CSV table of C-alpha atoms in Angstrom, one decimal:
chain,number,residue,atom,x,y,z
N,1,UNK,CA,25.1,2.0,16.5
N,2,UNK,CA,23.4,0.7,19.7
N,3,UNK,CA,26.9,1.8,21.6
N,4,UNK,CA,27.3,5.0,20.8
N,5,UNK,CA,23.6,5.8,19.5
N,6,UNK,CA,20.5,4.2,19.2
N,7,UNK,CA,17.5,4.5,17.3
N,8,UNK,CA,13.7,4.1,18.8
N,9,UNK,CA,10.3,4.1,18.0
N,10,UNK,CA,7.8,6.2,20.6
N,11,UNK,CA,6.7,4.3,23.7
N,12,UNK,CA,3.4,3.5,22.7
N,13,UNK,CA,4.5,2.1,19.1
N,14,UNK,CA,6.8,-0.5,21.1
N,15,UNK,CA,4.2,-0.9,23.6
N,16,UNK,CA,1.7,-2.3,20.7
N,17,UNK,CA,4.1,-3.6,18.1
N,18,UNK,CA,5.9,-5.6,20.8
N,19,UNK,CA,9.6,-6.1,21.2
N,20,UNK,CA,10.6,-9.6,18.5
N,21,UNK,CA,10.0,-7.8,15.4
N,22,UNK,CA,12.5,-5.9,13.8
N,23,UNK,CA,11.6,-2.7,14.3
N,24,UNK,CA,12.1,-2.9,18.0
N,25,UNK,CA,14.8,-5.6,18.0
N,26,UNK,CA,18.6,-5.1,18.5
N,27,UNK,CA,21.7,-6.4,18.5
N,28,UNK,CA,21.7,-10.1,18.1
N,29,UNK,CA,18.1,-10.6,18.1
N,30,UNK,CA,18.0,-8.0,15.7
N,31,UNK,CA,20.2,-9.8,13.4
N,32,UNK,CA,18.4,-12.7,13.4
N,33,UNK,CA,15.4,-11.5,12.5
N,34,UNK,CA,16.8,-9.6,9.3
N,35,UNK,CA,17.6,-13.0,8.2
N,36,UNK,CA,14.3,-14.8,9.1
N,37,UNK,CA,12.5,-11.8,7.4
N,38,UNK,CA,14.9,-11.3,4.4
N,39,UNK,CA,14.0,-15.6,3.8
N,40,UNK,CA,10.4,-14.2,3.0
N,41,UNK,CA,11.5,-11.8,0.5
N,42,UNK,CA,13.5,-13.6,-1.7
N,43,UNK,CA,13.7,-14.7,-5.2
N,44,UNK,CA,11.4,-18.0,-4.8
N,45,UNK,CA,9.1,-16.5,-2.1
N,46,UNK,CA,8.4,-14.1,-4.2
N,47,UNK,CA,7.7,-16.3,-7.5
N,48,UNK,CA,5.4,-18.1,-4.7
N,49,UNK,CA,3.8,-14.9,-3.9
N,50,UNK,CA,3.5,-13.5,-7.8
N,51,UNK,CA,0.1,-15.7,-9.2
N,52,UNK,CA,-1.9,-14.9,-5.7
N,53,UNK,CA,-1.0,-11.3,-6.1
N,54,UNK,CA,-2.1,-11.2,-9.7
N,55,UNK,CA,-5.2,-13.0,-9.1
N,56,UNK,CA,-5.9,-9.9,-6.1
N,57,UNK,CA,-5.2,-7.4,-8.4
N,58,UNK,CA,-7.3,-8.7,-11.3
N,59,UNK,CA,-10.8,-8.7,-8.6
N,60,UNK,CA,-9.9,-5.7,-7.3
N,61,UNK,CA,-9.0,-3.4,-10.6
N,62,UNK,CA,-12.2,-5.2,-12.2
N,63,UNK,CA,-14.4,-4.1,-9.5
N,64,UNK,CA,-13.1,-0.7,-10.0
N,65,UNK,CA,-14.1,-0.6,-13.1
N,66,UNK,CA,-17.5,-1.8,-12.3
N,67,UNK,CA,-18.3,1.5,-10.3
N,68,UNK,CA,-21.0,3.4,-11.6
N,69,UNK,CA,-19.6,6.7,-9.5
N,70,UNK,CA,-16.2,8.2,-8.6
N,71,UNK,CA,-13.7,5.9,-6.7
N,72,UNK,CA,-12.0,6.9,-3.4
N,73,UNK,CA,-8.6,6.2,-4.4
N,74,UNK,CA,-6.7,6.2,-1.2
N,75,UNK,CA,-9.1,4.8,0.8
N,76,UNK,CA,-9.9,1.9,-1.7
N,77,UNK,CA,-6.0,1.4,-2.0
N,78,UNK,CA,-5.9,0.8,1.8
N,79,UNK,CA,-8.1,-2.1,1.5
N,80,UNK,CA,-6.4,-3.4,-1.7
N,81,UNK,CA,-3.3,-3.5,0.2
N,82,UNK,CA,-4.4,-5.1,3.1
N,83,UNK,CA,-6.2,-8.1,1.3
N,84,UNK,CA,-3.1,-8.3,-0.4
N,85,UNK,CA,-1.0,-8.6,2.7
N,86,UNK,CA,-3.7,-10.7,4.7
N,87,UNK,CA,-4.1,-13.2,1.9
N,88,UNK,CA,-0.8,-13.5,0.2
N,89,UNK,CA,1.3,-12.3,2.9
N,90,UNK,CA,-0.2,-14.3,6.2
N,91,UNK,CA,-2.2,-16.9,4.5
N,92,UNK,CA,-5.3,-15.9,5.9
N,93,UNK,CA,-8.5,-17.4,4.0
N,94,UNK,CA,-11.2,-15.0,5.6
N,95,UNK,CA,-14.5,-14.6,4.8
N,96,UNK,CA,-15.1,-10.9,3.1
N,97,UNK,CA,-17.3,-9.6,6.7
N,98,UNK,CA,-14.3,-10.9,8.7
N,99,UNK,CA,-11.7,-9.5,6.0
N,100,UNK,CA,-13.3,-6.3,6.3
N,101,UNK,CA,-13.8,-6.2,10.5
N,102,UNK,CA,-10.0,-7.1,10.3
N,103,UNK,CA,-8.8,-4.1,8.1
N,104,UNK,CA,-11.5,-1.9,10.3
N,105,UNK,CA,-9.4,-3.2,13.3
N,106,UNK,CA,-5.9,-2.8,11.8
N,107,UNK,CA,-6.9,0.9,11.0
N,108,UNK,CA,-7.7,1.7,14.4
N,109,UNK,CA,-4.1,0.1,15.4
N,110,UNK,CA,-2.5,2.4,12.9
N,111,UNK,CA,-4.6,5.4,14.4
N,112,UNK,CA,-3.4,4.7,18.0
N,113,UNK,CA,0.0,3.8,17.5
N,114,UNK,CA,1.4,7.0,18.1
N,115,UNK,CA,0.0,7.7,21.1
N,116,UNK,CA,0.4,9.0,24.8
N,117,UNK,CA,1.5,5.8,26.8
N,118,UNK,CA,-0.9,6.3,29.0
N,119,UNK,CA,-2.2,2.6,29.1
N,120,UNK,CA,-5.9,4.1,30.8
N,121,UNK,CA,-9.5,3.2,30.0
N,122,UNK,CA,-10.4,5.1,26.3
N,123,UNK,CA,-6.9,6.3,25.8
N,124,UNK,CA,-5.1,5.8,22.7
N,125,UNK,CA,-3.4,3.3,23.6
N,126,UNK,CA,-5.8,1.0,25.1
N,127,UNK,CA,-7.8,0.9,21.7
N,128,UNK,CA,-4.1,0.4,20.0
N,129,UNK,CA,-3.6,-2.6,22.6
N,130,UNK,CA,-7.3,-3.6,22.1
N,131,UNK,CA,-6.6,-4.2,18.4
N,132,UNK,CA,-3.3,-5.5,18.5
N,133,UNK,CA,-5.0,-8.3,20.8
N,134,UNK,CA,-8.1,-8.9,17.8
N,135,UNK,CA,-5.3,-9.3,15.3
N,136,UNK,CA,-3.0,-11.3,17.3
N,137,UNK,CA,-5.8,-13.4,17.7
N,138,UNK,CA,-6.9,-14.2,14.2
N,139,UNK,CA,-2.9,-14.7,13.5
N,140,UNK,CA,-2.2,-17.4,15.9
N,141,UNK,CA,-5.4,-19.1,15.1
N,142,UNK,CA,-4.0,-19.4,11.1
N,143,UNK,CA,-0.6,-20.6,12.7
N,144,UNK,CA,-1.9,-23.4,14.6
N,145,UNK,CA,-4.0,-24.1,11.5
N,146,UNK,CA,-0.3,-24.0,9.5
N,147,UNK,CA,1.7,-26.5,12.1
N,148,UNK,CA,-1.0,-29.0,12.5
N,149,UNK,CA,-0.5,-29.8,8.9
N,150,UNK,CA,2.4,-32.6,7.9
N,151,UNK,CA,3.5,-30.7,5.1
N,152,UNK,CA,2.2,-27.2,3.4
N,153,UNK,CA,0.5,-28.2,-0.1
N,154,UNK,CA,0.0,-26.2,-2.7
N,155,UNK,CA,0.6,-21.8,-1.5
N,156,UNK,CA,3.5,-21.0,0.8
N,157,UNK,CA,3.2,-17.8,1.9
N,158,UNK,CA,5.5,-15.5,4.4
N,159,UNK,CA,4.7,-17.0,7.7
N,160,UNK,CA,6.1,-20.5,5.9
N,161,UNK,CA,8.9,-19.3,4.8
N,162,UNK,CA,9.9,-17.0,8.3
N,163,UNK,CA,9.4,-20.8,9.7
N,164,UNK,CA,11.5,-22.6,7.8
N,165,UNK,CA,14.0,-19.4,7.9
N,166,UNK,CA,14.2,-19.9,11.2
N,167,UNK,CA,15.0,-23.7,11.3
N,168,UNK,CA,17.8,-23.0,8.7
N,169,UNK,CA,19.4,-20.4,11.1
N,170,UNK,CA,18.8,-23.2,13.9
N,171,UNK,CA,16.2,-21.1,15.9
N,172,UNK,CA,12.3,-22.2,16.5
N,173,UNK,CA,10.6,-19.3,16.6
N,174,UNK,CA,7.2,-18.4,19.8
N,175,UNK,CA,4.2,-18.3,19.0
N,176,UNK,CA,4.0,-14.5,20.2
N,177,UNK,CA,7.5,-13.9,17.8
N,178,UNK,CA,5.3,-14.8,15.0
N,179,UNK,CA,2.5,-12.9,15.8
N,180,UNK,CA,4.7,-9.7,16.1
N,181,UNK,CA,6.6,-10.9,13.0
N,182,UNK,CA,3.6,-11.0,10.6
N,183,UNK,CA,1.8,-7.6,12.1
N,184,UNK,CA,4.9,-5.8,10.8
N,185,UNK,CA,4.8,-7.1,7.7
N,186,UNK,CA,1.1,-5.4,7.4
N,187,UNK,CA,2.7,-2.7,9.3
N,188,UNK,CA,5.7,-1.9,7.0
N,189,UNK,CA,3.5,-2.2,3.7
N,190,UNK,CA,-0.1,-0.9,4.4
N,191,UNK,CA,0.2,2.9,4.3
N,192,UNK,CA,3.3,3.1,2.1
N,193,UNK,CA,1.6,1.5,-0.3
N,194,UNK,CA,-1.7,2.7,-0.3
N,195,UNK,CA,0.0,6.2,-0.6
N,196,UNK,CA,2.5,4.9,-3.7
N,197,UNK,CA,-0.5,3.9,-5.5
N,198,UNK,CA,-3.2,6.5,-4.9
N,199,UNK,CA,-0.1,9.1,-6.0
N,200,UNK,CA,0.7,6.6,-9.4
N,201,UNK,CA,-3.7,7.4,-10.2
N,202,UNK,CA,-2.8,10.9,-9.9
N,203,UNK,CA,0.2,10.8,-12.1
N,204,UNK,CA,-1.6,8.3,-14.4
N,205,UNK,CA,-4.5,11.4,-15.1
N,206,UNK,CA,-2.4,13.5,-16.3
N,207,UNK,CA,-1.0,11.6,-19.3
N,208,UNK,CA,-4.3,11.2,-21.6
N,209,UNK,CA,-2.5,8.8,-24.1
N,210,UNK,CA,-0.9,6.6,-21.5
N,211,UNK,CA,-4.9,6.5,-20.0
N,212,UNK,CA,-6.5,5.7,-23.5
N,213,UNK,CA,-3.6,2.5,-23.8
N,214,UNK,CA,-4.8,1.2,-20.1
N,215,UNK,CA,-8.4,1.5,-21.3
N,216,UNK,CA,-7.6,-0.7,-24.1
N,217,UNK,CA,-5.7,-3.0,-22.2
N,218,UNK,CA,-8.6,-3.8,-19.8
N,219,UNK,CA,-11.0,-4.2,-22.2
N,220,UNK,CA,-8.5,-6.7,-23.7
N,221,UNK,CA,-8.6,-9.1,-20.2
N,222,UNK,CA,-12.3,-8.2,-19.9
N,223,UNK,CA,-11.8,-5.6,-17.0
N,224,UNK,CA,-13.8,-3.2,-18.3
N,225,UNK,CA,-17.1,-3.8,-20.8
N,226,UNK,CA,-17.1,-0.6,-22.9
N,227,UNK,CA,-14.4,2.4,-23.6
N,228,UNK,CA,-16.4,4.1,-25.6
N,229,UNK,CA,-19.6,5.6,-24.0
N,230,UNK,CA,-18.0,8.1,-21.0
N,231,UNK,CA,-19.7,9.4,-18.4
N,232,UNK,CA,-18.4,12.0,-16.1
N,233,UNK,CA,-17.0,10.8,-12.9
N,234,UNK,CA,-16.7,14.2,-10.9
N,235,UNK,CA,-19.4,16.4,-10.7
N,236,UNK,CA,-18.9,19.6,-9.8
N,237,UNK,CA,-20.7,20.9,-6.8
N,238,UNK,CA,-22.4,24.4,-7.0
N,239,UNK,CA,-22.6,24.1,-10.8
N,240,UNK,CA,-25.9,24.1,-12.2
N,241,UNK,CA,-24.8,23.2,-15.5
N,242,UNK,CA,-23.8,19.8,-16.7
N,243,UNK,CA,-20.2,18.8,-16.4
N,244,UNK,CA,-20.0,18.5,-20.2
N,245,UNK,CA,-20.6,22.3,-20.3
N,246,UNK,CA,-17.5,23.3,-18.6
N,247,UNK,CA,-13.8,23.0,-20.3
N,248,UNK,CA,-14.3,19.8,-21.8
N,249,UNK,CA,-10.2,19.8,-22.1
N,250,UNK,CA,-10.1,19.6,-18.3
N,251,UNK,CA,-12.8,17.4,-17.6
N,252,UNK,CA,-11.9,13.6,-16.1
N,253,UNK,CA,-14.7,11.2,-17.0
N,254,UNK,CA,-15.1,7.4,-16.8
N,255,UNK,CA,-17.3,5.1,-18.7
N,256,UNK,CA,-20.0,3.0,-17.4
N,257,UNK,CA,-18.0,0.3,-15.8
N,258,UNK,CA,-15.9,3.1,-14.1
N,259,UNK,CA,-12.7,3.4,-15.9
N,260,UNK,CA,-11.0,6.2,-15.1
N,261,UNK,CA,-9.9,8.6,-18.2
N,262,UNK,CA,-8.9,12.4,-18.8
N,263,UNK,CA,-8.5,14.1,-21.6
N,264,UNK,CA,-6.3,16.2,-22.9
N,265,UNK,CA,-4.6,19.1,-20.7
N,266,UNK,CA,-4.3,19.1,-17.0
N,267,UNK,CA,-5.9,17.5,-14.4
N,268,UNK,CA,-7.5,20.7,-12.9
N,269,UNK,CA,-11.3,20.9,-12.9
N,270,UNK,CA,-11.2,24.7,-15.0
N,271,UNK,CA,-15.2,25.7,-14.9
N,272,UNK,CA,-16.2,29.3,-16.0
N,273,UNK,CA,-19.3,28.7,-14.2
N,274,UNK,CA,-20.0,31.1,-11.2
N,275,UNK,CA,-19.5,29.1,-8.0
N,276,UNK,CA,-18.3,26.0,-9.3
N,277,UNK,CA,-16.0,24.0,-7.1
N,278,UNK,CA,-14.7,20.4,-6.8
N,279,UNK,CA,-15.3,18.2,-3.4
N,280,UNK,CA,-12.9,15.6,-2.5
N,281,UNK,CA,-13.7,12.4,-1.1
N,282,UNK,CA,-14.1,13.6,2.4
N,283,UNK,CA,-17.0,16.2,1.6
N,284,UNK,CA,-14.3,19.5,1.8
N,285,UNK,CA,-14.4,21.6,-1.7
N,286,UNK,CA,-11.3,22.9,-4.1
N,287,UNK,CA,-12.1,25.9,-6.2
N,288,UNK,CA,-8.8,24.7,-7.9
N,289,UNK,CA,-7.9,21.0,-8.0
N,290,UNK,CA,-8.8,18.0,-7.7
N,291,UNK,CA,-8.0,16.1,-5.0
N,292,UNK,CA,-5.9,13.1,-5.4
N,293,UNK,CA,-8.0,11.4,-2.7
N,294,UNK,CA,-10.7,11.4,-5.4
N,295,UNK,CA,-11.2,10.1,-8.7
């Protein structure tokens, strides 16, 4: 490898990622950084990481459950995962507007990072550069914030520990090594996740006892008020009959705090109703599934 053969990411995707992280590292350098990164993964950064982690997915789960109407899984899953990589990952104590403006601008990275490396005014690749720069931004300003302080009290989080990593291996690491550092870490987790856990709803809907145990469980930590009064949660569109009319064995409801249920049989929306269909969350319609973008 790297004599014979090499492996590398398109133009643009080194272009805005940068050349220090691992992705786009090699040889030597390339080395080093598996060990500065692996010093944020290990068995006591991660015991560090576990109680903020919890703590996110307790808010998060329990405002899902609060939804009156049906939940956009992917989509919320997204912005579960990067509040969970912002604030447990980087450190980063943003206020929720400047949480959100963040994700919006790491989205629109992810959009232009495969691109034509065309670096021209409204090209993908200026808006993936333009982005970068926002986030690079915000990052450097919570690493100043981190090396003005004596000593880190109380949460350590990655960017500590890829600091101290790279004492250990006697190496300081830039300012603009850190920066590229901690967007790959939102880089490497944000869709793969989001996907994993939008497919484990889907898979979750289609086991009806292993639904009615969660239910219980929220209720238990007070995620969710009442199990008992459902509601539906997907209405079918083009039905003029109510939901409760169609295959009740095939219908997914929720109850009023949103929890997400389905009774027994499959998770297929099976209406004898003329012109009944199913939309997803981005408005198209299924005369045969649900989509597992929507739930």
């Amino acid at each position: 490898e790297h004599t014979l053969v090499s492996t590398q990411w398109p133009q643009s995707t080194r272009i805005i990622l940068g050349c220090n992280n691992l992705a786009n590292s090699i040889g030597e350098l390339h080395r080093q950084n598996r060990k500065i990164l692996s010093s944020a993964f290990s068995h006591t950064a991660l015991e560090h990481y576990l109680p903020r982690i919890q703590m996110i997915v307790h808010t998060h789960i329990q405002k899902w459950c609060r939804e009156q109407g049906p939940i956009a899984v992917f989509p919320s899953s997204k912005a579960f995962t990067f509040r969970i990589a912002v604030r447990v990952l980087l450190g980063l104590d943003l206020e929720e507007k400047e949480l959100q403006y963040l994700a919006k601008t790491f989205e629109q990275l992810m959009d232009n990072l495969f691109s034509l490396p065309l670096d021209i005014p409204f090209s993908g690749l200026r808006k993936g550069i333009k982005a970068r720069d926002v986030i690079h931004r915000c990052i450097e300003k919570a690493i100043k914030e981190k090396l003005q302080k004596k000593k880190c009290e109380g949460y350590t989080d990655a960017l500590d520990f890829m600091i101290n990593g790279a004492k250990e291996h006697g190496r300081e690491l830039s300012m603009q090594e850190l920066k590229e550092l901690s967007v790959e870490l939102i880089f490497a987790a944000f869709f793969t996740t989001a996907s994993a856990s939008t497919s484990l709803i889907l898979l979750l809907l289609k086991e009806p006892r292993v639904i009615s145990r969660l239910k219980q469980e929220l209720v238990s930590f007070g995620l969710s008020q009442d199990q008992d009064h459902l509601q539906p949660a997907v209405t079918p569109v083009g039905c003029k009959k109510q939901p409760t009319d169609c295959h009740k064995e095939d219908q997914i409801s929720a109850n009023s705090g949103g929890t997400v249920t389905q009774p027994a049989g499959s998770q297929r929306h099976m209406c004898s109703h003329k012109d009944c269909t199913v939309s997803d969350a981005s408005g198209n319609t299924d005369r045969s599934h649900l989509s597992s973008h929507s739930v």
